Structures are given as structure tokens and as C-alpha cells.
CSV table of C-alpha atoms in Angstrom, one decimal:
chain,number,residue,atom,x,y,z
A,861,MET,CA,131.6,-84.8,79.1
A,862,ARG,CA,131.7,-83.2,76.1
A,863,TYR,CA,128.7,-83.2,73.5
A,864,ARG,CA,127.3,-83.6,70.5
A,865,THR,CA,124.3,-81.8,67.9
A,866,PHE,CA,121.7,-84.3,68.7
A,867,GLY,CA,120.6,-84.2,64.8
A,868,ARG,CA,118.3,-81.3,63.6
A,869,THR,CA,116.7,-81.1,66.4
A,870,GLY,CA,119.4,-78.9,67.7
A,871,LEU,CA,119.7,-80.3,70.5
A,872,GLN,CA,123.3,-80.3,72.2
A,873,VAL,CA,123.7,-83.7,73.8
A,874,SER,CA,126.5,-85.5,76.5
A,875,GLU,CA,128.4,-88.2,74.3
A,876,LEU,CA,126.7,-90.0,77.1
A,877,VAL,CA,122.6,-90.9,78.0
A,878,PHE,CA,122.5,-92.3,80.6
A,879,GLY,CA,120.3,-95.7,80.5
A,880,GLY,CA,117.4,-96.2,82.3
A,881,GLY,CA,117.2,-100.0,81.3
A,882,TRP,CA,116.6,-104.1,82.6
A,883,VAL,CA,119.4,-104.6,81.5
A,884,GLY,CA,122.2,-103.0,83.6
A,885,GLY,CA,119.3,-102.8,85.4
A,886,ILE,CA,120.6,-99.4,88.4
A,887,LEU,CA,117.7,-98.0,88.7
A,888,ILE,CA,115.1,-100.9,88.7
A,889,HIS,CA,117.2,-103.8,91.2
A,890,GLN,CA,119.2,-101.3,92.9
A,891,ASP,CA,118.7,-100.1,96.5
A,892,ALA,CA,117.7,-96.3,97.0
A,893,GLU,CA,120.4,-94.9,98.5
A,894,THR,CA,122.7,-96.0,94.9
A,895,ARG,CA,119.9,-95.2,92.4
A,896,HIS,CA,120.3,-91.4,93.8
A,897,ALA,CA,124.0,-91.5,93.9
A,898,ALA,CA,124.2,-92.7,90.2
A,899,ILE,CA,122.1,-89.7,89.6
A,900,GLU,CA,123.6,-87.3,91.4
A,901,ARG,CA,126.7,-88.5,90.0
A,902,ALA,CA,126.1,-88.9,86.4
A,903,LEU,CA,124.2,-84.7,86.5
A,904,ASP,CA,127.3,-83.9,88.0
A,905,ALA,CA,129.7,-85.5,85.5
A,906,GLY,CA,127.7,-83.9,82.5
A,907,ILE,CA,125.6,-85.9,81.2
A,908,ASN,CA,122.5,-84.4,81.1
A,909,TRP,CA,120.1,-87.1,79.1
A,910,ILE,CA,118.6,-90.0,80.7
A,911,ASP,CA,116.7,-92.5,78.9
A,912,THR,CA,113.8,-94.3,79.9
A,913,ALA,CA,110.4,-96.4,79.3
A,914,PRO,CA,107.5,-98.1,80.4
A,915,SER,CA,108.8,-101.8,80.0
A,916,TYR,CA,111.6,-100.9,82.0
A,917,GLY,CA,111.1,-103.1,85.2
A,918,ASP,CA,107.2,-102.9,84.5
A,919,GLY,CA,107.8,-98.6,85.3
A,920,GLU,CA,109.6,-98.5,87.7
A,921,SER,CA,112.8,-97.2,86.2
A,922,GLU,CA,109.9,-94.5,85.5
A,923,ARG,CA,108.6,-94.4,89.1
A,924,ALA,CA,112.2,-94.2,90.0
A,925,LEU,CA,113.1,-91.5,88.0
A,926,GLY,CA,109.8,-89.8,89.2
A,927,TRP,CA,111.4,-89.2,92.9
A,928,LEU,CA,114.9,-89.0,92.1
A,929,LEU,CA,114.8,-85.9,90.1
A,930,GLN,CA,111.5,-84.4,91.8
A,931,ASP,CA,114.7,-81.9,93.4
A,932,VAL,CA,117.0,-81.2,90.8
A,933,ALA,CA,116.6,-77.5,89.3
A,934,ASP,CA,118.7,-78.2,86.2
A,935,ARG,CA,116.5,-81.7,85.0
A,936,PRO,CA,119.0,-83.6,82.4
A,937,TYR,CA,116.5,-84.1,79.0
A,938,LEU,CA,113.8,-87.6,78.7
A,939,SER,CA,113.2,-90.4,76.3
A,940,THR,CA,111.4,-92.4,77.3
A,941,LYS,CA,108.7,-94.8,74.7
A,942,VAL,CA,105.4,-96.2,73.4
A,943,ARG,CA,105.3,-100.1,72.8
A,944,LEU,CA,102.0,-100.8,71.0
A,945,ASP,CA,99.8,-103.3,71.6
A,946,LEU,CA,99.9,-105.3,67.8
A,947,SER,CA,96.5,-106.8,68.1
A,948,ARG,CA,94.8,-103.5,69.2
A,949,LEU,CA,96.1,-101.2,65.7
A,950,ASP,CA,92.3,-99.3,65.1
A,951,ASP,CA,93.3,-97.0,67.7
A,952,ILE,CA,96.8,-96.6,67.9
A,953,THR,CA,96.2,-92.7,68.8
A,954,GLY,CA,94.7,-94.2,72.1
A,955,GLN,CA,97.2,-96.2,72.5
A,956,VAL,CA,100.4,-93.9,72.9
A,957,LYS,CA,98.3,-91.0,74.5
A,958,GLN,CA,97.6,-93.8,77.4
A,959,SER,CA,101.1,-95.0,77.2
A,960,VAL,CA,101.6,-91.6,77.4
A,961,GLU,CA,100.1,-90.1,80.5
A,962,GLU,CA,101.3,-92.8,82.3
A,963,SER,CA,104.7,-92.2,81.6
A,964,LEU,CA,104.7,-89.0,82.9
A,965,SER,CA,102.1,-89.4,85.3
A,966,ARG,CA,105.5,-92.2,87.1
A,967,LEU,CA,107.8,-89.3,85.9
A,968,ARG,CA,106.5,-86.7,87.7
A,969,CYS,CA,106.6,-84.2,84.7
A,970,ASP,CA,105.1,-82.7,81.9
A,971,SER,CA,106.7,-83.7,78.7
A,972,VAL,CA,109.8,-85.1,77.5
A,973,GLU,CA,112.4,-83.9,75.0
A,974,LEU,CA,111.9,-87.6,72.9
A,975,LEU,CA,109.1,-89.5,72.9
A,976,GLN,CA,110.3,-93.1,71.0
A,977,LEU,CA,108.1,-95.9,69.4
A,978,HIS,CA,109.4,-99.5,70.5
A,979,ASN,CA,108.1,-101.9,68.6
A,980,PRO,CA,110.7,-102.8,65.6
A,981,ILE,CA,109.5,-102.4,62.2
A,982,GLY,CA,109.0,-104.4,59.4
A,983,PRO,CA,107.6,-104.6,56.0
A,984,GLN,CA,104.1,-106.0,57.1
A,985,THR,CA,102.8,-105.9,60.8
A,986,ALA,CA,103.4,-109.7,61.8
A,987,ASP,CA,104.9,-112.0,65.3
A,988,GLN,CA,106.4,-108.4,67.2
A,989,LEU,CA,107.0,-105.9,64.0
A,990,ILE,CA,105.1,-102.4,63.3
A,991,GLY,CA,104.6,-102.4,59.4
A,992,VAL,CA,105.8,-99.7,57.6
A,993,ASP,CA,101.9,-99.0,56.7
A,994,GLN,CA,100.8,-98.8,60.2
A,995,VAL,CA,103.7,-96.1,61.3
A,996,LEU,CA,103.8,-93.8,58.0
A,997,GLY,CA,100.0,-94.9,57.2
A,998,GLN,CA,96.7,-91.8,58.3
A,999,ASP,CA,96.2,-92.2,61.5
A,1000,GLY,CA,99.5,-94.6,62.6
A,1001,VAL,CA,101.8,-94.0,64.4
A,1002,ALA,CA,104.3,-90.5,63.3
A,1003,ASP,CA,100.8,-88.8,63.0
A,1004,ALA,CA,100.3,-89.7,66.8
A,1005,LEU,CA,103.5,-88.8,67.5
A,1006,ASP,CA,102.8,-85.6,66.3
A,1007,ARG,CA,99.7,-85.2,67.9
A,1008,MET,CA,100.9,-85.5,71.4
A,1009,ARG,CA,103.9,-83.2,69.8
A,1010,GLU,CA,101.1,-80.5,69.2
A,1011,LEU,CA,99.3,-81.4,72.9
A,1012,GLY,CA,102.9,-80.3,74.0
A,1013,LEU,CA,103.6,-84.2,75.2
A,1014,THR,CA,107.2,-84.3,73.7
A,1015,ARG,CA,109.1,-81.6,71.6
A,1016,PHE,CA,110.8,-84.4,69.6
A,1017,ILE,CA,109.4,-87.7,68.5
A,1018,GLY,CA,112.1,-90.8,67.0
A,1019,ILE,CA,112.1,-94.8,66.1
A,1020,THR,CA,113.4,-97.8,67.1
A,1021,ALA,CA,115.5,-99.1,63.6
A,1022,ILE,CA,115.7,-102.2,64.4
A,1023,GLY,CA,113.8,-105.1,63.0
A,1024,ASP,CA,113.6,-105.1,58.7
A,1025,THR,CA,116.7,-103.1,57.8
A,1026,ALA,CA,114.6,-101.8,54.6
A,1027,ALA,CA,112.1,-100.9,56.0
A,1028,CYS,CA,113.6,-98.9,58.6
A,1029,ARG,CA,115.4,-97.3,55.8
A,1030,GLU,CA,112.3,-96.8,54.4
A,1031,VAL,CA,110.3,-94.9,57.9
A,1032,ILE,CA,113.8,-93.0,58.3
A,1033,ALA,CA,113.7,-91.8,54.9
A,1034,SER,CA,110.0,-90.6,54.9
A,1035,GLY,CA,111.9,-88.0,56.8
A,1036,ARG,CA,108.6,-87.7,59.7
A,1037,PHE,CA,111.4,-88.7,62.0
A,1038,ASP,CA,113.6,-86.5,64.7
A,1039,SER,CA,116.1,-89.3,65.9
A,1040,ALA,CA,116.6,-93.2,65.8
A,1041,GLN,CA,118.2,-95.8,68.2
A,1042,VAL,CA,121.0,-97.6,66.3
A,1043,TYR,CA,122.3,-100.5,67.0
A,1044,TYR,CA,125.6,-100.4,66.6
A,1045,ASN,CA,128.5,-101.9,69.1
A,1046,ILE,CA,132.3,-103.2,68.4
A,1047,LEU,CA,131.4,-107.1,67.6
A,1048,ASN,CA,128.3,-105.4,64.9
A,1049,PRO,CA,129.3,-102.2,63.0
A,1050,SER,CA,127.1,-103.1,59.9
A,1051,ALA,CA,124.4,-99.6,60.2
A,1052,ASP,CA,127.5,-97.6,59.2
A,1053,ARG,CA,130.0,-99.7,56.7
A,1054,ASP,CA,130.1,-102.6,55.1
A,1055,MET,CA,131.0,-105.1,56.2
A,1056,PRO,CA,133.2,-108.2,55.3
A,1057,PRO,CA,132.1,-111.6,53.5
A,1058,ALA,CA,134.0,-113.4,56.6
A,1059,TRP,CA,131.7,-111.1,58.4
A,1060,HIS,CA,128.2,-112.2,59.8
A,1061,GLY,CA,125.7,-110.9,62.3
A,1062,HIS,CA,122.4,-108.9,61.8
A,1063,ASP,CA,122.4,-106.7,58.5
A,1064,PHE,CA,121.5,-103.2,60.3
A,1065,ARG,CA,123.7,-101.7,56.3
A,1066,GLY,CA,122.1,-98.1,55.7
A,1067,LEU,CA,120.7,-96.9,58.9
A,1068,ILE,CA,122.8,-94.1,60.3
A,1069,ALA,CA,123.7,-93.3,56.8
A,1070,ALA,CA,120.4,-92.6,56.1
A,1071,CYS,CA,119.7,-90.8,59.0
A,1072,LYS,CA,122.1,-88.2,58.2
A,1073,ASP,CA,119.9,-87.9,55.1
A,1074,ASN,CA,117.7,-86.8,57.3
A,1075,GLY,CA,118.5,-84.2,59.5
A,1076,MET,CA,118.3,-87.5,62.6
A,1077,GLY,CA,119.4,-87.5,65.3
A,1078,VAL,CA,121.4,-91.7,66.1
A,1079,MET,CA,121.6,-93.2,69.7
A,1080,ASN,CA,123.6,-95.2,69.6
A,1081,ILE,CA,122.0,-98.2,71.5
A,1082,ARG,CA,123.8,-101.7,73.1
A,1083,VAL,CA,126.4,-100.5,72.7
A,1084,LEU,CA,128.3,-103.3,75.3
A,1085,ALA,CA,126.0,-105.7,73.5
A,1086,ALA,CA,123.6,-106.7,76.5
A,1087,GLY,CA,126.6,-106.4,78.9
A,1088,VAL,CA,128.5,-109.1,76.9
A,1089,LEU,CA,131.2,-107.1,75.5
A,1090,ALA,CA,132.2,-105.1,78.9
A,1091,SER,CA,132.6,-108.9,81.3
A,1092,GLU,CA,133.1,-113.0,81.1
A,1093,GLN,CA,129.8,-113.1,84.0
A,1094,ARG,CA,126.6,-113.8,83.3
A,1095,HIS,CA,123.6,-112.3,85.5
A,1096,GLY,CA,120.9,-113.5,83.1
A,1097,ARG,CA,118.6,-110.0,82.4
A,1098,GLU,CA,120.4,-109.8,79.2
A,1099,VAL,CA,118.2,-110.3,76.3
A,1100,PRO,CA,119.1,-110.7,72.5
A,1101,MET,CA,117.5,-108.3,70.1
A,1102,MET,CA,117.6,-110.4,67.1
A,1103,PRO,CA,118.2,-114.0,66.8
A,1104,GLU,CA,122.2,-113.1,65.3
A,1105,ALA,CA,122.9,-112.2,68.3
A,1106,ALA,CA,122.3,-114.6,71.3
A,1107,ILE,CA,124.2,-114.5,74.2
A,1108,PRO,CA,127.1,-117.6,73.1
A,1109,THR,CA,127.5,-116.5,69.3
A,1110,GLU,CA,127.9,-112.6,70.7
A,1111,GLU,CA,130.5,-113.9,74.0
A,1112,MET,CA,132.3,-115.7,70.6
A,1113,ARG,CA,132.6,-112.7,69.4
A,1114,ALA,CA,133.7,-110.9,72.1
A,1115,ARG,CA,136.4,-113.4,72.8
A,1116,ALA,CA,137.4,-113.5,68.6
A,1117,VAL,CA,138.0,-109.2,70.1
A,1118,TRP,CA,140.0,-109.5,72.9
A,1119,ARG,CA,141.9,-111.7,72.1
A,1120,ARG,CA,143.2,-109.8,69.4
A,1121,LEU,CA,143.3,-106.1,71.9
A,1122,ASP,CA,143.4,-107.1,74.9
A,1123,GLU,CA,143.1,-104.2,77.1
A,1124,ARG,CA,145.6,-102.2,76.2
A,1125,TYR,CA,142.4,-99.1,75.6
A,1126,GLY,CA,141.1,-99.2,78.7
A,1127,THR,CA,138.9,-101.8,80.1
A,1128,ARG,CA,136.7,-104.1,77.8
A,1129,ALA,CA,133.3,-101.8,78.6
A,1130,GLN,CA,136.0,-98.2,77.6
A,1131,THR,CA,137.1,-99.8,74.9
A,1132,ALA,CA,133.0,-101.3,74.0
A,1133,ILE,CA,132.5,-97.6,74.8
A,1134,ARG,CA,134.6,-95.8,73.1
A,1135,PHE,CA,134.1,-97.6,70.0
A,1136,ALA,CA,130.8,-96.2,69.3
A,1137,LEU,CA,132.8,-92.8,70.2
A,1138,ALA,CA,135.3,-92.5,67.2
A,1139,ASN,CA,132.3,-92.7,64.8
A,1140,PRO,CA,131.5,-88.5,64.6
A,1141,ARG,CA,128.0,-89.7,62.3
A,1142,ILE,CA,126.5,-90.9,66.1
A,1143,ASP,CA,125.2,-88.0,68.8
A,1144,CYS,CA,125.0,-90.1,71.7
A,1145,VAL,CA,125.3,-93.3,73.3
A,1146,VAL,CA,123.4,-94.7,75.7
A,1147,VAL,CA,124.8,-97.3,78.2
A,1148,GLY,CA,123.2,-99.4,81.0
A,1149,LEU,CA,124.6,-100.2,84.2
A,1150,ALA,CA,124.3,-101.9,87.3
A,1151,GLU,CA,126.3,-101.3,89.4
A,1152,LEU,CA,127.3,-96.8,90.7
A,1153,SER,CA,131.3,-98.4,89.1
A,1154,HIS,CA,129.4,-99.4,85.9
A,1155,LEU,CA,128.7,-95.6,85.5
A,1156,GLU,CA,132.6,-94.7,86.7
A,1157,GLU,CA,133.7,-96.0,84.2
A,1158,ALA,CA,132.1,-95.2,81.3
A,1159,LEU,CA,132.8,-91.5,82.8
A,1160,ALA,CA,136.6,-92.5,82.5
A,1161,ALA,CA,135.9,-94.1,79.2
A,1162,ALA,CA,134.2,-90.4,77.6
A,1163,GLU,CA,137.5,-88.7,79.7
A,1164,MET,CA,139.4,-90.5,77.5
A,1165,GLY,CA,138.1,-90.5,74.3
A,1166,PRO,CA,137.6,-92.4,71.3
A,1167,LEU,CA,139.5,-95.4,69.9
A,1168,PRO,CA,142.3,-94.9,68.0
A,1169,ASP,CA,143.2,-95.6,64.4
A,1170,GLU,CA,145.4,-98.5,64.7
A,1171,ALA,CA,143.0,-100.0,66.8
A,1172,LEU,CA,140.4,-99.9,64.4
A,1173,ALA,CA,142.3,-100.4,62.6
A,1174,GLU,CA,143.3,-103.9,63.9
A,1175,LEU,CA,139.5,-104.8,65.2
A,1176,ARG,CA,138.7,-104.2,60.8
A,1177,GLU,CA,141.2,-107.6,61.2
A,1178,VAL,CA,138.4,-109.6,62.9
A,1179,TYR,CA,136.5,-108.8,61.2
A,1180,GLU,CA,138.3,-109.4,57.5
A,1181,ARG,CA,139.3,-113.0,58.3
A,1182,GLY,CA,136.4,-113.5,60.7
A,1183,PHE,CA,135.3,-114.0,64.4
A,1184,GLU,CA,136.8,-117.7,64.3
A,1185,GLN,CA,139.3,-117.7,62.7
A,1186,ALA,CA,140.6,-114.0,65.1
């Protein structure tokens, strides 16, 4: 396992992060023996970070980690999140504190390394988006998360950089946060490159550059596009993060990619992970897992290393021609 420096935090983090989310769901949907084997294998392989959230299985992911890690001497870094009820923004600090305390109780620990805002961000609070003013203003999210840090409940604070891209860049540029979860994968790498006119998708342009300009760690999420990149089979837990990533659309794009690359660089999942590892501005890649074989597949991808330049060149041609014509 290789390690990278996580922004200005100074943490040396494994390139792969064990994802405790709903889509993969190994900590939620599998039996106790499988969960234990997955954590043990990941730690033995050198993975030193596990990511979770209260919403993953309605707390089940955090509860599972609480008992799975209770006898681990060298505990990995843990990150969890806070998703605010946007109808109750009169007491953001109270919401954050309650959420964190409940998470720590489920995790059976006193603090986590990283606490992140889970809500998508917009110019104003509307629909599912929390507004920039509610994030950065007095008694807003940044202040509340800073308070959790002062209380010793977390070491670092971060955001999930989805929603309106310009609003996310504004929050990043504030310098208030240590890290960002950034959407980046083989179908949509717009967070760290200018995409050609024929390419279409949600435009995350400038997010990774903004993170790096402000010394923030970059945690890559959705590397497998909710599983679409890994397999033709659907399990019903695929949840798009934006309308442009609807599953049928993502499946069409994935087919165009695999028509070009096939499996010359490993399995589909391995190629997708290696694509993210080829970007040195990404500090770590969160990988969702449904079963133990998926973990072995991901570990083998990390061992193979970044996708080579010739594969990246082929992908640029896919983007330039448009997925439909590739």
C-alpha cells in the first residue's frame, strides 16, 4: 500500500480508503463474519482510513465499526459526516453537536480524525442545497465544526463538494476547511481538467485546483460511479448524485469506455481505481465494497499502480469524440 499526504493536515493516508457507504454496503448488508474479515483484511493490507456517515444504513455502518474496531490496537483514521435538516437552520451548532455525539456513541470512540458536512452546497439554501451563507456565516457550519474541533471531537473538518460548483469553489476558497470530498471518475473527471465540447456531464471544473490552492486534502468519491463502472449487474442501491449521472446515462458512457479500453489494464473496477490513482492531486480514493472479493480486487489495483499514459490518452479520445460516438 502506498501513502499520500492529506493536504495541510500532515496525515499520511493510504491511497485506498475503506468506504462504509450504502451503495457498496459491506458493513451494512453482509453478515458479521464477512464484515470482520473485510476490516481485518483491509487493515492488514495497509489501509489506514475508514469513511462512514450516520446516513449509511441509518447508523448501521457506524454501529458496525464500533464493534469491529473495539479490539483493534492500531486503530485506523475514521471520518464521519453531518447532514443538516435544512428546515432547522436556526440552531446549526446544536444540530451538529447532536449528530456528532450520536456518531461517536455508535462508533464507540471519543473523536474522529475528520468531520465533514454531508449536504450539497448551493448559492442559497433551497431544495436539498445548503447556502454559502449558512456554511460560512456567523454561527454557520464552519463555526459549528470549528466548535467540535475545540471540544476535541474531531481533528479536522471538511465538506462534500457537490451541488453548485461555483458555490463549492467559494466555500473552498474561504480557507475554513481542511478537506473536500470530490466527485471524480473515469466518466466524469471534470473536477481536475477542462473537458472537450463533445463531452457532457455535471461540470465540477476547478474544484481540485481550488482545494490545492488552499492546502486542502482531496478525498475522491464515486470512483466506481455507484458501481456502474465495475459491473453490468445492478443491485438497486445505485443512487446518482446529480441528474446528469442517471444510471442509464452512466451505463451508456461506461459501455463507450469499455469498448475502447476493454480489460487491458485489469478488471473494470481496477481500471477505474487506477484512473483515479493516476492523478497525483488526489490524496486518497474511497472505494465502496459489497463483498470480500471486491476488496481483493481494489487491493490488486493499488498494487498495479496508476493507469499508464497510453490508457489516459485513449480516454481523452473517448471524451473528445463524445461517448455516443466512441
